[in-house]
Short mmCIF file of C-alpha atoms and ligand atoms in Angstrom, two decimals:
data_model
loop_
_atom_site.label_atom_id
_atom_site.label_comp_id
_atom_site.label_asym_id
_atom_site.label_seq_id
_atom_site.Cartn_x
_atom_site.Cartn_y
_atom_site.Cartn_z
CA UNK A 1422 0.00 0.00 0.00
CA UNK A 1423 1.05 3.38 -0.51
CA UNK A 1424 -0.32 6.46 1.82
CA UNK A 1425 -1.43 9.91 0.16
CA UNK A 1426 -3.01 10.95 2.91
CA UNK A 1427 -4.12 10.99 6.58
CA UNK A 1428 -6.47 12.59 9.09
CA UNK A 1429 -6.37 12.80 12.73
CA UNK A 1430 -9.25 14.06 15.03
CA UNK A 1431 -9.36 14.51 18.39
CA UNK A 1432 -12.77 13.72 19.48
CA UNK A 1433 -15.05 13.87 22.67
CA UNK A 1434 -18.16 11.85 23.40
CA UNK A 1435 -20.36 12.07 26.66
CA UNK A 1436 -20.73 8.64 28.21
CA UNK A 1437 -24.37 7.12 28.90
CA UNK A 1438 -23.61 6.84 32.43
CA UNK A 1439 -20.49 7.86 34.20
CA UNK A 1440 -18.07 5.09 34.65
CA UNK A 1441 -15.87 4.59 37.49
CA UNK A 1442 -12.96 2.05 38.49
CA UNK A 1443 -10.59 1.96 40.96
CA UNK A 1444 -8.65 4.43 38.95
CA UNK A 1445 -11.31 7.34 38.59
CA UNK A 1446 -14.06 8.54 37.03
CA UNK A 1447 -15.16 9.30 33.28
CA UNK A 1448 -18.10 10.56 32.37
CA UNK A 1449 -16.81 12.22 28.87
CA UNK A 1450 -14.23 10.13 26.47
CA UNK A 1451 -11.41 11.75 24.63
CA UNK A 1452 -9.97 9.76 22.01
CA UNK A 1453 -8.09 9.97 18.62
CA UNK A 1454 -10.12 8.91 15.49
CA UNK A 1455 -7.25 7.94 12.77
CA UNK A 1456 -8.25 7.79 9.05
CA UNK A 1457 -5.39 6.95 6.68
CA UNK A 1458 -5.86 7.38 2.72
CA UNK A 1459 -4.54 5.64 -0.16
CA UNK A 1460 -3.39 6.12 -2.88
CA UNK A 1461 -6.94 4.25 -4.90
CA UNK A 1462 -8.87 6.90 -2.61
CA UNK A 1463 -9.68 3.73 0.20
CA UNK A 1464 -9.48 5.01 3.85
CA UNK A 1465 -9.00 2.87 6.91
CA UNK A 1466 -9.82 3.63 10.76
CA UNK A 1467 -8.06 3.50 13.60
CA UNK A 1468 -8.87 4.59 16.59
CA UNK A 1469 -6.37 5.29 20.06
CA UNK A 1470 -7.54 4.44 23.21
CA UNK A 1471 -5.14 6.48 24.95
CA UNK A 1472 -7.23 8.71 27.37
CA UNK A 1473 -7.21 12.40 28.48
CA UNK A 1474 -5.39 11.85 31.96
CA UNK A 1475 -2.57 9.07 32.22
CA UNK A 1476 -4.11 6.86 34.55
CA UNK A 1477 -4.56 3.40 33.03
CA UNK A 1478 -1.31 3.98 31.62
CA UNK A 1479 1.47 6.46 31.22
CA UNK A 1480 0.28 7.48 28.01
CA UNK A 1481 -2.66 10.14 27.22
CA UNK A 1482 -4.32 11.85 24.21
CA UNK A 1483 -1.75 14.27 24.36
CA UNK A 1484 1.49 12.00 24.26
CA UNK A 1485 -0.33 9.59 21.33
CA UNK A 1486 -1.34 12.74 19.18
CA UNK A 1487 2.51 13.73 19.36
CA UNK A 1488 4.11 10.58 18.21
CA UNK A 1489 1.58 9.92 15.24
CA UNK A 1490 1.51 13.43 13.89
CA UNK A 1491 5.31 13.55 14.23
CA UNK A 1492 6.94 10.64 14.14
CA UNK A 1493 4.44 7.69 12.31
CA UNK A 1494 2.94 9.90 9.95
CA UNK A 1495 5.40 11.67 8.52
CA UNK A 1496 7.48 7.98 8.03
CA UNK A 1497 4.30 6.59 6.45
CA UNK A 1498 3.58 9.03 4.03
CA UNK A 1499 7.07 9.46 3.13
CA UNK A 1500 7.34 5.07 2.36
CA UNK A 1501 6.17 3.77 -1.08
CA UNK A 1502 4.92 0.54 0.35
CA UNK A 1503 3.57 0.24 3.85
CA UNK A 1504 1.85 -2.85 5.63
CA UNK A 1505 0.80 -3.45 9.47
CA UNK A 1506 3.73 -5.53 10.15
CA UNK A 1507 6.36 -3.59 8.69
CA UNK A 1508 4.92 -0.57 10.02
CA UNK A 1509 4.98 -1.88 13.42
CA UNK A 1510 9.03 -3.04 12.97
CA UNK A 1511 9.76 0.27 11.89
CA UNK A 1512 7.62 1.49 14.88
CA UNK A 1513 9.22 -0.80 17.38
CA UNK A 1514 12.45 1.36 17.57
CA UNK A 1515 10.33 3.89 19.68
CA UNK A 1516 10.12 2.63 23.43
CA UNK A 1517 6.74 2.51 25.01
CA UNK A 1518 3.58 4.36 22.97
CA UNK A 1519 1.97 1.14 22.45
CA UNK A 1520 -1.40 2.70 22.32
CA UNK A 1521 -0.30 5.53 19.27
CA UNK A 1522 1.37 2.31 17.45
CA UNK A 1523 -1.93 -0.09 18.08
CA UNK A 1524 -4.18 3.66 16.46
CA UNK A 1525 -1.80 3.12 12.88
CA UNK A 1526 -1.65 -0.60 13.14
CA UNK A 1527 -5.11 -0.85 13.11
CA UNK A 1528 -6.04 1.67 10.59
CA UNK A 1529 -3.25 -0.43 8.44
CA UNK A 1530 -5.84 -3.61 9.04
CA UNK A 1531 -8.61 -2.06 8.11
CA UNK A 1532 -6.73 -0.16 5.28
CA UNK A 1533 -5.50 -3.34 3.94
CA UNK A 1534 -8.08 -5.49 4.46
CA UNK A 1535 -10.80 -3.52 2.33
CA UNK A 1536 -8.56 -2.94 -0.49
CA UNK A 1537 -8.82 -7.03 -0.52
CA UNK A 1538 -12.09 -7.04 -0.35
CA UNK A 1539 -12.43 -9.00 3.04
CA UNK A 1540 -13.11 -8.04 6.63
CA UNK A 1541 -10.85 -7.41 8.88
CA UNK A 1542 -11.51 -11.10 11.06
CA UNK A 1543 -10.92 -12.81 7.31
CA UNK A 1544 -7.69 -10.73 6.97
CA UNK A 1545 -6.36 -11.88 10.25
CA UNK A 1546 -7.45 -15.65 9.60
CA UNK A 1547 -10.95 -16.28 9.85
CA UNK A 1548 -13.55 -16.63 12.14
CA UNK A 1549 -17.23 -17.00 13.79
CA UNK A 1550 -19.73 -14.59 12.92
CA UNK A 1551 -21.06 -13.92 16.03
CA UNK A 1552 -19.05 -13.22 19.47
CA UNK A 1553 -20.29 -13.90 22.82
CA UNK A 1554 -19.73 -10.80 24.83
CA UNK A 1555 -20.51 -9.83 28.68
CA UNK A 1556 -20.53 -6.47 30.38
CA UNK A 1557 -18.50 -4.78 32.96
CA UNK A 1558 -19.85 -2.72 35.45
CA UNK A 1559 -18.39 0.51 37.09
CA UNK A 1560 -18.08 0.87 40.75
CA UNK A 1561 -21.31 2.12 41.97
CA UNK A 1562 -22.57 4.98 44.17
CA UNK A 1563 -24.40 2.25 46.63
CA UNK A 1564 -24.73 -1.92 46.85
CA UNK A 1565 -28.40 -1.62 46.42
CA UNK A 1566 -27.73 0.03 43.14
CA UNK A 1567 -25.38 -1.96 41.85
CA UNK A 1568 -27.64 -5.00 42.16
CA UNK A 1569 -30.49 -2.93 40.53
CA UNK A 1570 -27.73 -1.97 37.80
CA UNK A 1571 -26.67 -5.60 37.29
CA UNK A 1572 -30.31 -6.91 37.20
CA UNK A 1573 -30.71 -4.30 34.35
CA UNK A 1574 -27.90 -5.76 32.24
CA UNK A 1575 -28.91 -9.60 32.73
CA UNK A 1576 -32.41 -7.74 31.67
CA UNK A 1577 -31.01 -6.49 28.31
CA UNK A 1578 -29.78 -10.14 27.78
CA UNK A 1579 -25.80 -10.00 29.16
CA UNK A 1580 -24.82 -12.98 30.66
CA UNK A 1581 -21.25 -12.55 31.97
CA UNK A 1582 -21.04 -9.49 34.59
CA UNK A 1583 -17.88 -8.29 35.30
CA UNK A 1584 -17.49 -6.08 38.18
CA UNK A 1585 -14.72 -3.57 38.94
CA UNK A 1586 -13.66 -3.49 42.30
CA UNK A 1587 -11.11 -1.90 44.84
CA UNK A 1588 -10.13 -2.03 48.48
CA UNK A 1589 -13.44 -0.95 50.47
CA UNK A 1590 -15.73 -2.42 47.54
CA UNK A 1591 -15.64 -5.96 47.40
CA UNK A 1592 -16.51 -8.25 49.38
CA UNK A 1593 -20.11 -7.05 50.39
CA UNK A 1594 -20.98 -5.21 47.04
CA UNK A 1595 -20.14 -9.14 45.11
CA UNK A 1596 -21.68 -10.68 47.88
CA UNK A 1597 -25.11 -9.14 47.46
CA UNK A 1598 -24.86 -9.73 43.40
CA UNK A 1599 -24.29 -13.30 44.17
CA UNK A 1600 -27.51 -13.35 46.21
CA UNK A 1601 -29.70 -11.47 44.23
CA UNK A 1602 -28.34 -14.22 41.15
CA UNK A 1603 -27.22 -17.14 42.14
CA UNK A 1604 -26.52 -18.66 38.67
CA UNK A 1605 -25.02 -16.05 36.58
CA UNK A 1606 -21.30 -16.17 36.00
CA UNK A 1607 -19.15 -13.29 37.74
CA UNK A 1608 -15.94 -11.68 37.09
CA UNK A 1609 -14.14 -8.81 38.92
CA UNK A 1610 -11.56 -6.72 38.12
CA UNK A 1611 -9.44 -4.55 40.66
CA UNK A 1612 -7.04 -2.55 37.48
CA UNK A 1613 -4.22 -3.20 40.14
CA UNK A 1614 -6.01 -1.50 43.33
CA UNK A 1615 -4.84 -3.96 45.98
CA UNK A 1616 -1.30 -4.13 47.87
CA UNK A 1617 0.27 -7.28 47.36
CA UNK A 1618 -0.03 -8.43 51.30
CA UNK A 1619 -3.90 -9.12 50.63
CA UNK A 1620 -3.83 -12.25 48.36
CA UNK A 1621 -5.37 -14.39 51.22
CA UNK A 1622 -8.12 -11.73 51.87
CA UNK A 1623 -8.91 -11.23 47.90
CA UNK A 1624 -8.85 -15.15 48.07
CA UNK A 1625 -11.62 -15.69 50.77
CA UNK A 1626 -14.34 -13.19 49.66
CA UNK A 1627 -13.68 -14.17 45.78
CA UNK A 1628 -14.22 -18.30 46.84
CA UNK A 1629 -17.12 -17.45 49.15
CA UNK A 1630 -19.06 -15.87 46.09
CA UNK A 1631 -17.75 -18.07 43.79
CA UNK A 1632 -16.20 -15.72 41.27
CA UNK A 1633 -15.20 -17.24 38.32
CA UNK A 1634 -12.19 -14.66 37.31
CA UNK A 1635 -10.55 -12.34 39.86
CA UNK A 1636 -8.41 -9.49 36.83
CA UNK A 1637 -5.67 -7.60 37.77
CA UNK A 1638 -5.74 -7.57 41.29
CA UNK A 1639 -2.03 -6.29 41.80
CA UNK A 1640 0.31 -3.80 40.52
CA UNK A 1641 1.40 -4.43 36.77
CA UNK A 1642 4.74 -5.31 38.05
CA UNK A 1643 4.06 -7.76 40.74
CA UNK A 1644 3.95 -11.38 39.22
CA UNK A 1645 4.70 -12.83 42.28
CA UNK A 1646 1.73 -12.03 43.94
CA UNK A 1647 -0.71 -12.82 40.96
CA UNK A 1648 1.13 -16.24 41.13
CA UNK A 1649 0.26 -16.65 44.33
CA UNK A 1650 -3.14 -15.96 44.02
CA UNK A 1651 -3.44 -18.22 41.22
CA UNK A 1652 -1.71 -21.11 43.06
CA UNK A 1653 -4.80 -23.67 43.98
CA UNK A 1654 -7.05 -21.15 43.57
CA UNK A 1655 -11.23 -22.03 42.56
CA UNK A 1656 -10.78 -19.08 40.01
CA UNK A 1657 -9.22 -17.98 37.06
CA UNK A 1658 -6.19 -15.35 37.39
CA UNK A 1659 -6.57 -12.79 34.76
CA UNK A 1660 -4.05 -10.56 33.64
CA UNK A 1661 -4.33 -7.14 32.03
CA UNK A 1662 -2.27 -4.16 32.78
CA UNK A 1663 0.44 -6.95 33.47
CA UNK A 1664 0.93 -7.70 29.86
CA UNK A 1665 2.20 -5.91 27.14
CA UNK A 1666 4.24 -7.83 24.88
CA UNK A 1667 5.55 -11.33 24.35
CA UNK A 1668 7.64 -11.41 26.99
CA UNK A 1669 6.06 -10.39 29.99
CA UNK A 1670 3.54 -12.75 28.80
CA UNK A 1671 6.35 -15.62 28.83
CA UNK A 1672 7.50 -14.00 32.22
CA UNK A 1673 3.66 -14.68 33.51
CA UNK A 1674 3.39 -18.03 32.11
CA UNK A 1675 6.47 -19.37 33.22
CA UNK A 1676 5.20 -17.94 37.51
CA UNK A 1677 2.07 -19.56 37.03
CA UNK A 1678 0.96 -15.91 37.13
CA UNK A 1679 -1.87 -16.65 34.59
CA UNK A 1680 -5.02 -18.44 33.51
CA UNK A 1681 -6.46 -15.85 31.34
CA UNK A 1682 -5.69 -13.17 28.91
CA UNK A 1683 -7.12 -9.96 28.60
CA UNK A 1684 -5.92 -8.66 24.88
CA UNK A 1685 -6.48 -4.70 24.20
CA UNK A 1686 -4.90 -4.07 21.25
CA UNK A 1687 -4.14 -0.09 22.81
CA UNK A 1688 -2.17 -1.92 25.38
CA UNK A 1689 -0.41 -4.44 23.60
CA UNK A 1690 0.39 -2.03 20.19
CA UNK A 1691 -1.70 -3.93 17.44
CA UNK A 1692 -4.17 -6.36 16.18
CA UNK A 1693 -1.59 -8.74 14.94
CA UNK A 1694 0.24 -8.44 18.36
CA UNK A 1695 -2.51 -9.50 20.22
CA UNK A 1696 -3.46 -12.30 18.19
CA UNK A 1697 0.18 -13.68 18.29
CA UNK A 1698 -0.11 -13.41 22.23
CA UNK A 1699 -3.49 -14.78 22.46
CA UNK A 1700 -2.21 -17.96 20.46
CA UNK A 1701 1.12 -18.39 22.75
CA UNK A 1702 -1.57 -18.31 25.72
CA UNK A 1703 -3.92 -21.06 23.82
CA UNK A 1704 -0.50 -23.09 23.77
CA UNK A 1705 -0.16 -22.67 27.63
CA UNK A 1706 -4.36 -23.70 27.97
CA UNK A 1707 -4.70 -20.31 28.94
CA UNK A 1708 -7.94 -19.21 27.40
CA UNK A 1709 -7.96 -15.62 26.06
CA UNK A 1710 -10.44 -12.94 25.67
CA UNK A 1711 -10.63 -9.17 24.10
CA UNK A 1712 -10.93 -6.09 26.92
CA UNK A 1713 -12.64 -2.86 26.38
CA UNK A 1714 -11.44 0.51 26.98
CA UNK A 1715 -14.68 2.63 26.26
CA UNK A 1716 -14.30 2.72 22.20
CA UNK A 1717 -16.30 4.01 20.22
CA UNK A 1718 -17.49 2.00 17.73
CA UNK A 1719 -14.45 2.31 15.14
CA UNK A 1720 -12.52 0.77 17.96
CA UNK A 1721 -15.48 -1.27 19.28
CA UNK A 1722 -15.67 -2.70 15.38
CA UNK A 1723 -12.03 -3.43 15.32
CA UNK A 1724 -12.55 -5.09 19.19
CA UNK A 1725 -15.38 -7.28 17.44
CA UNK A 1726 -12.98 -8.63 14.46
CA UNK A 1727 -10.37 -9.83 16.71
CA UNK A 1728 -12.82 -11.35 19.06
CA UNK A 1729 -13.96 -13.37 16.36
CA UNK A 1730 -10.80 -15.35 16.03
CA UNK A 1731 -10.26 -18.57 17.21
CA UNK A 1732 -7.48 -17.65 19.58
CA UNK A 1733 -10.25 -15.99 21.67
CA UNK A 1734 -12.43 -18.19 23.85
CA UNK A 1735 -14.03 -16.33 26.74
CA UNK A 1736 -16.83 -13.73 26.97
CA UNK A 1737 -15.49 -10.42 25.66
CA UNK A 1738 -15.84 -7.19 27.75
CA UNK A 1739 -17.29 -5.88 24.12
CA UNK A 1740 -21.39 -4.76 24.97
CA UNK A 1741 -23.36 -2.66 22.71
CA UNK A 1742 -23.12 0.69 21.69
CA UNK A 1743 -26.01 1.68 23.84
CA UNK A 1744 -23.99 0.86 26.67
CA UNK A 1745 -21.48 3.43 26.45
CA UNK A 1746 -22.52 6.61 24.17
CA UNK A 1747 -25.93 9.08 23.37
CA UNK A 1748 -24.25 9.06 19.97
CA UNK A 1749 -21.91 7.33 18.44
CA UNK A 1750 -19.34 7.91 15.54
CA UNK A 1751 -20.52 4.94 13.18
CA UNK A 1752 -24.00 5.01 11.74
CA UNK A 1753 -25.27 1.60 12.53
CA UNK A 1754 -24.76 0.74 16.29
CA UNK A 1755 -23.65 -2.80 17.54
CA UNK A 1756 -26.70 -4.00 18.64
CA UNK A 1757 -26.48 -6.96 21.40
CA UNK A 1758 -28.16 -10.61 19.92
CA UNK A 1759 -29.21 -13.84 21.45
CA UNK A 1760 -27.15 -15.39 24.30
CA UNK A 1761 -25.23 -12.51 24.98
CA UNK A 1762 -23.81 -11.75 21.48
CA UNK A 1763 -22.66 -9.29 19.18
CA UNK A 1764 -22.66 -9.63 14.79
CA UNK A 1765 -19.43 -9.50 13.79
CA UNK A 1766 -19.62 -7.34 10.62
CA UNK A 1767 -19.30 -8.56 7.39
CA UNK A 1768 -17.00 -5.94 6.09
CA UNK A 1769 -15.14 -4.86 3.56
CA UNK A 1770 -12.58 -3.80 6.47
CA UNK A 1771 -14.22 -3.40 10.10
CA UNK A 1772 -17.54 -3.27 8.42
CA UNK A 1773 -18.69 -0.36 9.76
CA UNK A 1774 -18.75 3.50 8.07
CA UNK A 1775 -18.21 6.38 10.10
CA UNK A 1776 -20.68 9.10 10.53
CA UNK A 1777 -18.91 11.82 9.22
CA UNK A 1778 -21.99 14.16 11.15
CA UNK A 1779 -21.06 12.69 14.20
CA UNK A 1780 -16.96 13.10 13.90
CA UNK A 1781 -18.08 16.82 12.96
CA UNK A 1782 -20.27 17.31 16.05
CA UNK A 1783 -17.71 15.61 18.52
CA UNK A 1784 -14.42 16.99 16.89
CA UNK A 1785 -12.40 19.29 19.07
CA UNK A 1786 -9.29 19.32 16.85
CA UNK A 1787 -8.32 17.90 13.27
CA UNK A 1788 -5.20 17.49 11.20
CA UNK A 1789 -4.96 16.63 7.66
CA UNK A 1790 -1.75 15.38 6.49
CA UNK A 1791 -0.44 15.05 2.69
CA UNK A 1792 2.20 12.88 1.39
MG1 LIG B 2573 -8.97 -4.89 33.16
#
């Protein structure tokens, strides 16, 4: 492929409800919408999940823009033949910016995968046509409403329920979910809140509601203690933040650190990444799964793709656009189906087309770029 042009808009859409985590709260997204052009006139999407404040990682809006207007762009356009893969080996001699890296890679995809003709889940292999997906659920303002929230989604048809927790709300808020439902399968997810001292605490009130997946319950860094709450443990281990490239993923194998994947293509820098790691982790019998981190539905429709592959074998924290945003940027919203589902689009590309009304109305800044 050969670039002749590229667009990047920074973007901001209000959330349905405001949702919080043991790192904050958001109740407004900001995000980077990437459209690259080539040279037949196609255009591919990506989108960075990077977010205003650097708080689920170290980078931000601010630190993605930077490297892809500067650094990516100005390399791609300048390159008569560019592809994800050799984009991201070029890319790779930049430390760090995994999520700026994962916004080109995946616009590359899509890029690349409409000029064949296919979708995006045909260009990376093949696979189902529908995904099973569950929901996760912010930290809420009491118990009582967080049952009355969770009875809402298992209303709208979710099945898995993933809920975010933190030191101070845990054990009674998943306690009273697991009373009010009995059968329905529940994850939680501490995005490293807890010091490493309180495995045998996290271990007790996780067993006693019988949690199926306890995520991230340490610092990225600290393997040790996610092996140790893994060891004999009646749940799965899941690890997020933790990794973010083929070796810490080795490193977490090897401790017995893991028994499921979360892949975000923002955190691990690509589509094709996150594929490769999810397939080392099928190897290992650790299943594997695609996170969310609020997209909108250019990154949700990229999310779906991936999720479709066979590497990827647990309920996806992927739930439908009326979830998350009054309006989104794509005109037809994902939609969720029967037993907890989403269509995987058929494509060309991610399958989706972006609302060019929408990216007007929730634009705060826009660059165009020429070759
Ligand atoms: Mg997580």
């Amino acid at each position: 492929m050969e670039l002749r042009g590229a667009r990047l808009d920074e973007l901001e859409l209000e959330l349905v409800e405001p949702f919080e985590t043991s790192f904050g709260v958001e109740k407004r997204r900001r995000f980077l919408l990437l459209e690259l052009e080539e040279r037949s006139g196609e255009v591919g999407y990506g989108e960075c999940v990077a977010t205003a404040d650097p708080l689920y990682s170290s980078e931000t809006v601010t630190t993605a823009n930077e490297m892809i207007a500067t650094r990516f762009l100005p390399e791609l356009l300048r390159s008569r033949s560019v592809d994800p893969a050799s984009f991201l080996r070029s890319a790779a001699r930049y430390k760090g910016n995994r999520m700026a890296k994962a916004a080109v890679e995946t616009a590359l995809v899509d890029l690349a995968a409409r000029l064949s003709g296919e979708s995006v889940a045909d260009h990376l292999g093949g696979g189902r046509r529908r995904i099973e997906v569950g929901v996760s659920v912010g930290i809420q303002p009491t118990v009582a409403g967080l049952v009355r929230r969770v009875g809402r989604y298992l209303d709208d048809g979710y099945r898995r329920i993933k809920l975010k927790v933190r030191p101070g709300w845990d054990a009674r808020p998943v306690r009273a979910v697991r009373a009010a439902y009995p059968d329905i399968e529940i994850w939680v997810d501490a995005n490293q809140a807890y010091p490493t001292r309180n495995v045998a605490r996290i271990r007790r009130w996780a067993t006693a509601s019988r949690v199926a997946q306890v995520e991230q319950a340490f610092p990225e860094r600290a393997i040790r203690a996610h092996a140790d709450l893994a060891r004999g443990a009646p749940f799965r281990v899941c690890l997020d933040e933790s990794v973010v490239d083929m070796p810490s993923l080795e490193d977490a194998l090897d401790a017995g650190a893991i028994s499921s994947l979360n892949v975000k293509t923002g955190r691990v820098g690509g589509a094709e990444v996150g594929q490769a790691l999810a397939r080392r982790a099928r190897r290992a019998r650790v299943p594997a799964w695609v996170g969310g981190m609020l997209e909108s539905g250019v990154g949700r429709a990229h999310n779906v793709h991936l999720a479709s592959l066979p590497e990827f074998v647990l309920p996806n924290d992927l739930s439908a656009s009326d979830r998350y945003y009054h309006e989104d940027v794509i005109e037809r919203p994902f939609v969720l189906g029967p037993g907890s589902t989403l269509e995987v689009p058929k494509g060309p590309g991610i399958g989706v087309e972006v609302s060019e009304r929408a990216v007007r109305r929730a634009r705060r800044r826009s660059r165009t770029f020429r070759r």
